Amino acid sequence: MNKNTKINALLLLVVAALAVLPLALGLGDGEEEPFAGADAQAETAITEIDPDYEPWFSPLYEPPSGEIESALFALQAALGAGVLAYYFGLRRGRRQGEPHASAEQDGGAAEGGAGESAARRS
Amino acid sequence: MHIAEGFLPPAHAIAWGVASAPFVVHGVRSLTREVRENPESTLLLGASGAFTFVLSALKIPSVTGSCSHPTGTGLGAILFRPPIMAVLGTITLLFQALLLAHGGLTTLGANVFSLAVVGPWAGYAVYRLLRRYEVPLMVAVFSGAFVADLSTYCVTSVQLALAFPDPGSGFLGALGKFGSIFAVTQIPLAVSEGLLTVLVMRLLVQSSKGDLTRLGVFLADKRPGTRAETEAVAR
């Protein structure tokens, strides 16, 4: 593993630790509903402040169960991750293909020139 | 976490909608201009939108014993400036409001204002400021993303406190209440978002130097001398 990869892995590790620690330390234990959404807590707070408040509009479509909802959230994350992976894959492929392409084009004549055009194009 | 459907009184919902609309319209113009003038940006624009999509789908446990999700708006704001994030953020919020019953159409204006307007602008401002003082790129990126994330939820807290002031302690009391629900929960998540944004920026520096150079990411400031530096980095 080179230094770059190590730093990237370390970044991911810290993010994972930040997510897992609250669970591992049981920080939700005192709550009525441990690790509920902050938005649901805000709804509760609103009804505490103003017990008469009634939401005046309801979602046009509501996922019928928690499973469907988490499936849709997973879909959202998968869509995003897919596009990101496509982007980085394409960039990597282009970068790897570039030395070949420019070597073919100018027969590997001007090394500095190829480097410059690579920097400009990528 | 966004304000749930129907949980802002109609007057507030309309007011936030009116406040957000010009930013989104301006953002759509900036986005079409960017795509027309730099068609090669489209891919990276898509990737920035995708980053927001991923991060705002991940509900992560926090120190307060509740869950929230990051916003992912800092990256796009740093790369493409905040107006474009007004559009990408709005698309994400619409997806969640229409399909996931997360956030809502009546609260869309308020949520757009916090996530797609204030967050990106605050993050971008911090990023630019730090870059002006020649703070290293990744430190500025982390700070920008952290602030974009956290400021979003501070605005959400203010929006709710304005709509529901505490009968006893008024606006400030309610702000404390909503702030402890949203903003405090968000602090570790904002750190995570900062780290993930740094990760993506590191990958971009490796893979897309050309794009980043064109977008001026390597420019510490527009002073003479930085141009040579930029070119050196681009090689």
CSV table of N, CA and C in Angstrom, one decimal, chain B residues 100-210:
chain,number,residue,atom,x,y,z
B,100,LEU,N,-39.5,9.3,-0.6
B,100,LEU,CA,-39.2,8.7,0.7
B,100,LEU,C,-40.0,9.3,1.9
B,101,ALA,N,-40.9,10.3,1.5
B,101,ALA,CA,-41.6,11.0,2.6
B,101,ALA,C,-40.7,11.5,3.6
B,102,HIS,N,-39.5,11.9,3.1
B,102,HIS,CA,-38.5,12.5,4.0
B,102,HIS,C,-38.3,14.0,3.6
B,103,GLY,N,-38.6,14.9,4.6
B,103,GLY,CA,-38.8,16.3,4.2
B,103,GLY,C,-40.2,16.4,3.6
B,104,GLY,N,-40.4,17.4,2.7
B,104,GLY,CA,-41.8,17.5,2.2
B,104,GLY,C,-41.9,18.6,1.1
B,105,LEU,N,-43.0,18.6,0.4
B,105,LEU,CA,-43.2,19.6,-0.6
B,105,LEU,C,-43.5,21.0,0.1
B,106,THR,N,-44.3,21.0,1.1
B,106,THR,CA,-44.7,22.2,1.8
B,106,THR,C,-43.5,22.8,2.5
B,107,THR,N,-42.5,21.9,2.9
B,107,THR,CA,-41.3,22.4,3.6
B,107,THR,C,-40.1,22.5,2.7
B,108,LEU,N,-40.4,22.2,1.4
B,108,LEU,CA,-39.3,22.2,0.5
B,108,LEU,C,-38.5,23.5,0.5
B,109,GLY,N,-39.3,24.6,0.5
B,109,GLY,CA,-38.6,26.0,0.4
B,109,GLY,C,-37.7,26.1,1.6
B,110,ALA,N,-38.1,25.8,2.8
B,110,ALA,CA,-37.3,25.9,4.0
B,110,ALA,C,-36.1,25.0,3.9
B,111,ASN,N,-36.3,23.8,3.5
B,111,ASN,CA,-35.2,22.8,3.4
B,111,ASN,C,-34.2,23.2,2.3
B,112,VAL,N,-34.7,23.7,1.2
B,112,VAL,CA,-33.8,24.2,0.2
B,112,VAL,C,-33.0,25.3,0.7
B,113,PHE,N,-33.6,26.2,1.5
B,113,PHE,CA,-32.9,27.4,2.0
B,113,PHE,C,-31.7,26.9,2.9
B,114,SER,N,-32.0,25.9,3.7
B,114,SER,CA,-30.9,25.5,4.7
B,114,SER,C,-29.9,24.7,4.0
B,115,LEU,N,-30.3,23.6,3.2
B,115,LEU,CA,-29.4,22.7,2.7
B,115,LEU,C,-28.7,23.1,1.4
B,116,ALA,N,-29.5,23.8,0.5
B,116,ALA,CA,-29.0,24.1,-0.8
B,116,ALA,C,-28.6,25.5,-1.0
B,117,VAL,N,-28.9,26.4,0.0
B,117,VAL,CA,-28.5,27.8,-0.2
B,117,VAL,C,-27.5,28.2,0.9
B,118,VAL,N,-28.0,28.2,2.2
B,118,VAL,CA,-27.1,28.6,3.3
B,118,VAL,C,-25.9,27.7,3.4
B,119,GLY,N,-26.1,26.4,3.4
B,119,GLY,CA,-25.0,25.4,3.6
B,119,GLY,C,-23.9,25.6,2.6
B,120,PRO,N,-24.2,25.5,1.3
B,120,PRO,CA,-23.2,25.7,0.3
B,120,PRO,C,-22.5,27.1,0.4
B,121,TRP,N,-23.3,28.2,0.6
B,121,TRP,CA,-22.6,29.5,0.7
B,121,TRP,C,-21.7,29.6,1.9
B,122,ALA,N,-22.2,29.1,3.0
B,122,ALA,CA,-21.3,29.2,4.3
B,122,ALA,C,-20.1,28.4,4.1
B,123,GLY,N,-20.2,27.2,3.6
B,123,GLY,CA,-19.1,26.3,3.4
B,123,GLY,C,-18.1,27.0,2.4
B,124,TYR,N,-18.6,27.5,1.3
B,124,TYR,CA,-17.8,28.1,0.2
B,124,TYR,C,-17.1,29.3,0.8
B,125,ALA,N,-17.8,30.1,1.6
B,125,ALA,CA,-17.1,31.3,2.2
B,125,ALA,C,-16.0,30.9,3.0
B,126,VAL,N,-16.2,29.9,3.9
B,126,VAL,CA,-15.1,29.5,4.8
B,126,VAL,C,-13.9,29.0,3.9
B,127,TYR,N,-14.2,28.2,2.9
B,127,TYR,CA,-13.2,27.6,2.1
B,127,TYR,C,-12.4,28.7,1.4
B,128,ARG,N,-13.1,29.7,0.8
B,128,ARG,CA,-12.4,30.8,0.1
B,128,ARG,C,-11.5,31.6,1.1
B,129,LEU,N,-12.1,31.9,2.3
B,129,LEU,CA,-11.4,32.7,3.2
B,129,LEU,C,-10.1,32.0,3.6
B,130,LEU,N,-10.2,30.7,3.9
B,130,LEU,CA,-9.0,29.9,4.3
B,130,LEU,C,-7.9,29.9,3.2
B,131,ARG,N,-8.4,29.7,2.0
B,131,ARG,CA,-7.5,29.6,0.8
B,131,ARG,C,-6.8,31.0,0.6
B,132,ARG,N,-7.5,32.1,0.9
B,132,ARG,CA,-6.9,33.4,0.8
B,132,ARG,C,-5.7,33.5,1.7
B,133,TYR,N,-5.8,32.9,2.9
B,133,TYR,CA,-4.7,32.9,3.8
B,133,TYR,C,-3.8,31.8,3.6
B,134,GLU,N,-3.8,31.2,2.4
B,134,GLU,CA,-2.9,30.1,2.1
B,134,GLU,C,-2.9,28.9,3.0
B,135,VAL,N,-4.1,28.7,3.5
B,135,VAL,CA,-4.2,27.4,4.3
B,135,VAL,C,-4.2,26.3,3.3
B,136,PRO,N,-3.6,25.1,3.6
B,136,PRO,CA,-3.5,24.0,2.7
B,136,PRO,C,-4.8,23.6,2.2
B,137,LEU,N,-4.8,23.2,0.9
B,137,LEU,CA,-6.1,22.9,0.2
B,137,LEU,C,-7.0,21.9,1.0
B,138,MET,N,-6.4,20.8,1.5
B,138,MET,CA,-7.3,19.8,2.2
B,138,MET,C,-7.9,20.3,3.5
B,139,VAL,N,-7.1,21.2,4.2
B,139,VAL,CA,-7.6,21.8,5.4
B,139,VAL,C,-8.8,22.7,5.1
B,140,ALA,N,-8.7,23.4,4.0
B,140,ALA,CA,-9.7,24.3,3.6
B,140,ALA,C,-11.0,23.5,3.2
B,141,VAL,N,-10.7,22.4,2.4
B,141,VAL,CA,-11.8,21.6,2.0
B,141,VAL,C,-12.6,21.0,3.2
B,142,PHE,N,-11.8,20.5,4.1
B,142,PHE,CA,-12.4,19.9,5.3
B,142,PHE,C,-13.3,21.0,6.0
B,143,SER,N,-12.7,22.1,6.3
B,143,SER,CA,-13.5,23.2,7.0
B,143,SER,C,-14.7,23.6,6.2
B,144,GLY,N,-14.5,23.7,4.9
B,144,GLY,CA,-15.7,24.1,4.0
B,144,GLY,C,-16.8,23.1,4.1
B,145,ALA,N,-16.5,21.8,4.0
B,145,ALA,CA,-17.5,20.8,4.1
B,145,ALA,C,-18.1,20.7,5.5
B,146,PHE,N,-17.3,20.9,6.5
B,146,PHE,CA,-17.8,20.8,7.9
B,146,PHE,C,-18.8,21.9,8.1
B,147,VAL,N,-18.4,23.1,7.7
B,147,VAL,CA,-19.3,24.3,7.9
B,147,VAL,C,-20.6,24.2,7.0
B,148,ALA,N,-20.5,23.7,5.8
B,148,ALA,CA,-21.6,23.6,4.9
B,148,ALA,C,-22.7,22.6,5.6
B,149,ASP,N,-22.1,21.5,6.2
B,149,ASP,CA,-23.0,20.6,6.8
B,149,ASP,C,-23.6,21.1,8.1
B,150,LEU,N,-22.8,21.7,9.0
B,150,LEU,CA,-23.3,22.1,10.3
B,150,LEU,C,-24.2,23.3,10.1
B,151,SER,N,-23.9,24.3,9.3
B,151,SER,CA,-24.7,25.5,9.1
B,151,SER,C,-26.1,25.1,8.6
B,152,THR,N,-26.2,24.1,7.8
B,152,THR,CA,-27.5,23.7,7.3
B,152,THR,C,-28.4,23.4,8.4
B,153,TYR,N,-27.9,22.7,9.4
B,153,TYR,CA,-28.8,22.2,10.5
B,153,TYR,C,-29.0,23.3,11.5
B,154,CYS,N,-28.0,24.3,11.6
B,154,CYS,CA,-28.3,25.5,12.4
B,154,CYS,C,-29.4,26.3,11.8
B,155,VAL,N,-29.5,26.4,10.5
B,155,VAL,CA,-30.6,27.1,9.9
B,155,VAL,C,-31.9,26.4,10.1
B,156,THR,N,-31.9,25.0,10.0
B,156,THR,CA,-33.1,24.3,10.3
B,156,THR,C,-33.6,24.6,11.7
B,157,SER,N,-32.7,24.6,12.6
B,157,SER,CA,-33.1,24.9,14.0
B,157,SER,C,-33.7,26.3,14.1
B,158,VAL,N,-33.1,27.3,13.4
B,158,VAL,CA,-33.6,28.7,13.5
B,158,VAL,C,-35.0,28.7,12.8
B,159,GLN,N,-35.2,28.0,11.7
B,159,GLN,CA,-36.5,28.0,11.0
B,159,GLN,C,-37.6,27.4,11.9
B,160,LEU,N,-37.3,26.3,12.6
B,160,LEU,CA,-38.3,25.7,13.5
B,160,LEU,C,-38.5,26.6,14.7
B,161,ALA,N,-37.5,27.3,15.2
B,161,ALA,CA,-37.7,28.1,16.4
B,161,ALA,C,-38.5,29.3,16.0
B,162,LEU,N,-38.3,29.8,14.8
B,162,LEU,CA,-39.2,31.0,14.3
B,162,LEU,C,-40.6,30.6,14.2
B,163,ALA,N,-40.8,29.3,13.8
B,163,ALA,CA,-42.2,28.9,13.6
B,163,ALA,C,-42.9,28.5,14.9
B,164,PHE,N,-42.0,27.9,15.8
B,164,PHE,CA,-42.6,27.4,17.0
B,164,PHE,C,-41.8,28.0,18.2
B,165,PRO,N,-41.9,29.3,18.5
B,165,PRO,CA,-41.2,29.8,19.7
B,165,PRO,C,-41.8,29.2,20.9
B,166,ASP,N,-41.0,29.0,21.9
B,166,ASP,CA,-41.4,28.3,23.2
B,166,ASP,C,-42.4,29.3,23.9
B,167,PRO,N,-43.5,28.8,24.4
B,167,PRO,CA,-44.5,29.6,25.1
B,167,PRO,C,-43.8,30.4,26.3
B,168,GLY,N,-42.9,29.7,27.0
B,168,GLY,CA,-42.3,30.3,28.1
B,168,GLY,C,-41.0,31.1,27.8
B,169,SER,N,-40.1,30.5,27.1
B,169,SER,CA,-38.8,31.1,26.9
B,169,SER,C,-38.6,31.7,25.5
B,170,GLY,N,-39.7,31.6,24.7
B,170,GLY,CA,-39.7,32.3,23.4
B,170,GLY,C,-38.8,31.7,22.4
B,171,PHE,N,-38.4,32.6,21.4
B,171,PHE,CA,-37.6,32.1,20.3
B,171,PHE,C,-36.3,31.5,20.7
B,172,LEU,N,-35.6,32.1,21.7
B,172,LEU,CA,-34.3,31.6,22.1
B,172,LEU,C,-34.4,30.2,22.8
B,173,GLY,N,-35.5,30.1,23.6
B,173,GLY,CA,-35.7,28.8,24.3
B,173,GLY,C,-35.9,27.7,23.2
B,174,ALA,N,-36.8,28.0,22.2
B,174,ALA,CA,-37.0,27.0,21.2
B,174,ALA,C,-35.8,26.7,20.4
B,175,LEU,N,-35.0,27.8,20.1
B,175,LEU,CA,-33.7,27.6,19.4
B,175,LEU,C,-32.8,26.6,20.1
B,176,GLY,N,-32.7,26.8,21.4
B,176,GLY,CA,-31.9,25.9,22.2
B,176,GLY,C,-32.4,24.4,22.0
B,177,LYS,N,-33.7,24.3,22.1
B,177,LYS,CA,-34.3,23.0,22.0
B,177,LYS,C,-34.1,22.3,20.6
B,178,PHE,N,-34.4,23.1,19.6
B,178,PHE,CA,-34.2,22.5,18.2
B,178,PHE,C,-32.7,22.4,17.9
B,179,GLY,N,-31.9,23.3,18.4
B,179,GLY,CA,-30.5,23.3,18.2
B,179,GLY,C,-29.9,22.0,18.8
B,180,SER,N,-30.4,21.6,20.0
B,180,SER,CA,-29.8,20.4,20.6
B,180,SER,C,-30.2,19.2,19.9
B,181,ILE,N,-31.4,19.3,19.2
B,181,ILE,CA,-31.8,18.1,18.4
B,181,ILE,C,-31.0,18.0,17.1
B,182,PHE,N,-30.9,19.2,16.4
B,182,PHE,CA,-30.3,19.1,15.1
B,182,PHE,C,-28.9,19.4,15.1
B,183,ALA,N,-28.5,20.6,15.6
B,183,ALA,CA,-27.1,21.0,15.5
B,183,ALA,C,-26.1,20.2,16.2
B,184,VAL,N,-26.4,19.9,17.5
B,184,VAL,CA,-25.5,19.1,18.3
B,184,VAL,C,-25.3,17.7,17.7
B,185,THR,N,-26.4,17.1,17.3
B,185,THR,CA,-26.4,15.8,16.7
B,185,THR,C,-25.5,15.8,15.5
B,186,GLN,N,-25.5,17.0,14.8
B,186,GLN,CA,-24.8,17.1,13.5
B,186,GLN,C,-23.3,17.2,13.6
B,187,ILE,N,-22.8,17.6,14.8
B,187,ILE,CA,-21.3,17.9,14.9
B,187,ILE,C,-20.5,16.7,14.4
B,188,PRO,N,-20.6,15.5,15.0
B,188,PRO,CA,-19.8,14.4,14.5
B,188,PRO,C,-20.0,14.1,13.1
B,189,LEU,N,-21.3,14.2,12.6
B,189,LEU,CA,-21.6,13.9,11.2
B,189,LEU,C,-20.9,14.9,10.3
B,190,ALA,N,-20.8,16.2,10.8
B,190,ALA,CA,-20.1,17.2,10.0
B,190,ALA,C,-18.6,16.9,9.9
B,191,VAL,N,-18.1,16.3,10.9
B,191,VAL,CA,-16.7,15.9,10.9
B,191,VAL,C,-16.5,14.8,9.9
B,192,SER,N,-17.5,13.8,9.9
B,192,SER,CA,-17.4,12.7,8.9
B,192,SER,C,-17.6,13.3,7.5
B,193,GLU,N,-18.5,14.2,7.3
B,193,GLU,CA,-18.7,14.8,6.0
B,193,GLU,C,-17.4,15.5,5.5
B,194,GLY,N,-16.7,16.2,6.4
B,194,GLY,CA,-15.5,16.9,6.1
B,194,GLY,C,-14.4,15.8,5.7
B,195,LEU,N,-14.3,14.7,6.4
B,195,LEU,CA,-13.3,13.7,6.1
B,195,LEU,C,-13.6,13.1,4.7
B,196,LEU,N,-14.9,12.8,4.5
B,196,LEU,CA,-15.3,12.1,3.2
B,196,LEU,C,-15.1,13.1,2.0
B,197,THR,N,-15.4,14.4,2.3
B,197,THR,CA,-15.1,15.3,1.2
B,197,THR,C,-13.6,15.4,0.9
B,198,VAL,N,-12.8,15.4,1.9
B,198,VAL,CA,-11.4,15.4,1.7
B,198,VAL,C,-11.0,14.2,0.9
B,199,LEU,N,-11.6,13.0,1.3
B,199,LEU,CA,-11.2,11.8,0.6
B,199,LEU,C,-11.5,11.9,-0.9
B,200,VAL,N,-12.8,12.4,-1.2
B,200,VAL,CA,-13.1,12.5,-2.6
B,200,VAL,C,-12.2,13.6,-3.3
B,201,MET,N,-11.9,14.7,-2.6
B,201,MET,CA,-11.1,15.7,-3.2
B,201,MET,C,-9.7,15.1,-3.5
B,202,ARG,N,-9.2,14.2,-2.6
B,202,ARG,CA,-7.9,13.6,-2.8
B,202,ARG,C,-7.9,12.7,-4.1
B,203,LEU,N,-9.0,12.0,-4.2
B,203,LEU,CA,-9.2,11.1,-5.4
B,203,LEU,C,-9.3,12.0,-6.7
B,204,LEU,N,-10.0,13.2,-6.5
B,204,LEU,CA,-10.1,14.1,-7.7
B,204,LEU,C,-8.7,14.6,-8.1
B,205,VAL,N,-7.9,15.0,-7.1
B,205,VAL,CA,-6.6,15.5,-7.3
B,205,VAL,C,-5.8,14.5,-8.1
B,206,GLN,N,-5.9,13.2,-7.7
B,206,GLN,CA,-5.2,12.1,-8.4
B,206,GLN,C,-5.7,11.9,-9.8
B,207,SER,N,-7.0,12.0,-10.0
B,207,SER,CA,-7.6,11.6,-11.3
B,207,SER,C,-8.0,12.7,-12.2
B,208,SER,N,-8.3,13.9,-11.7
B,208,SER,CA,-8.9,14.9,-12.5
B,208,SER,C,-8.2,16.2,-12.4
B,209,LYS,N,-6.9,16.2,-12.4
B,209,LYS,CA,-6.2,17.5,-12.2
B,209,LYS,C,-6.6,18.6,-13.2
B,210,GLY,N,-6.8,18.1,-14.5
B,210,GLY,CA,-7.2,19.1,-15.5
B,210,GLY,C,-8.5,19.8,-15.1
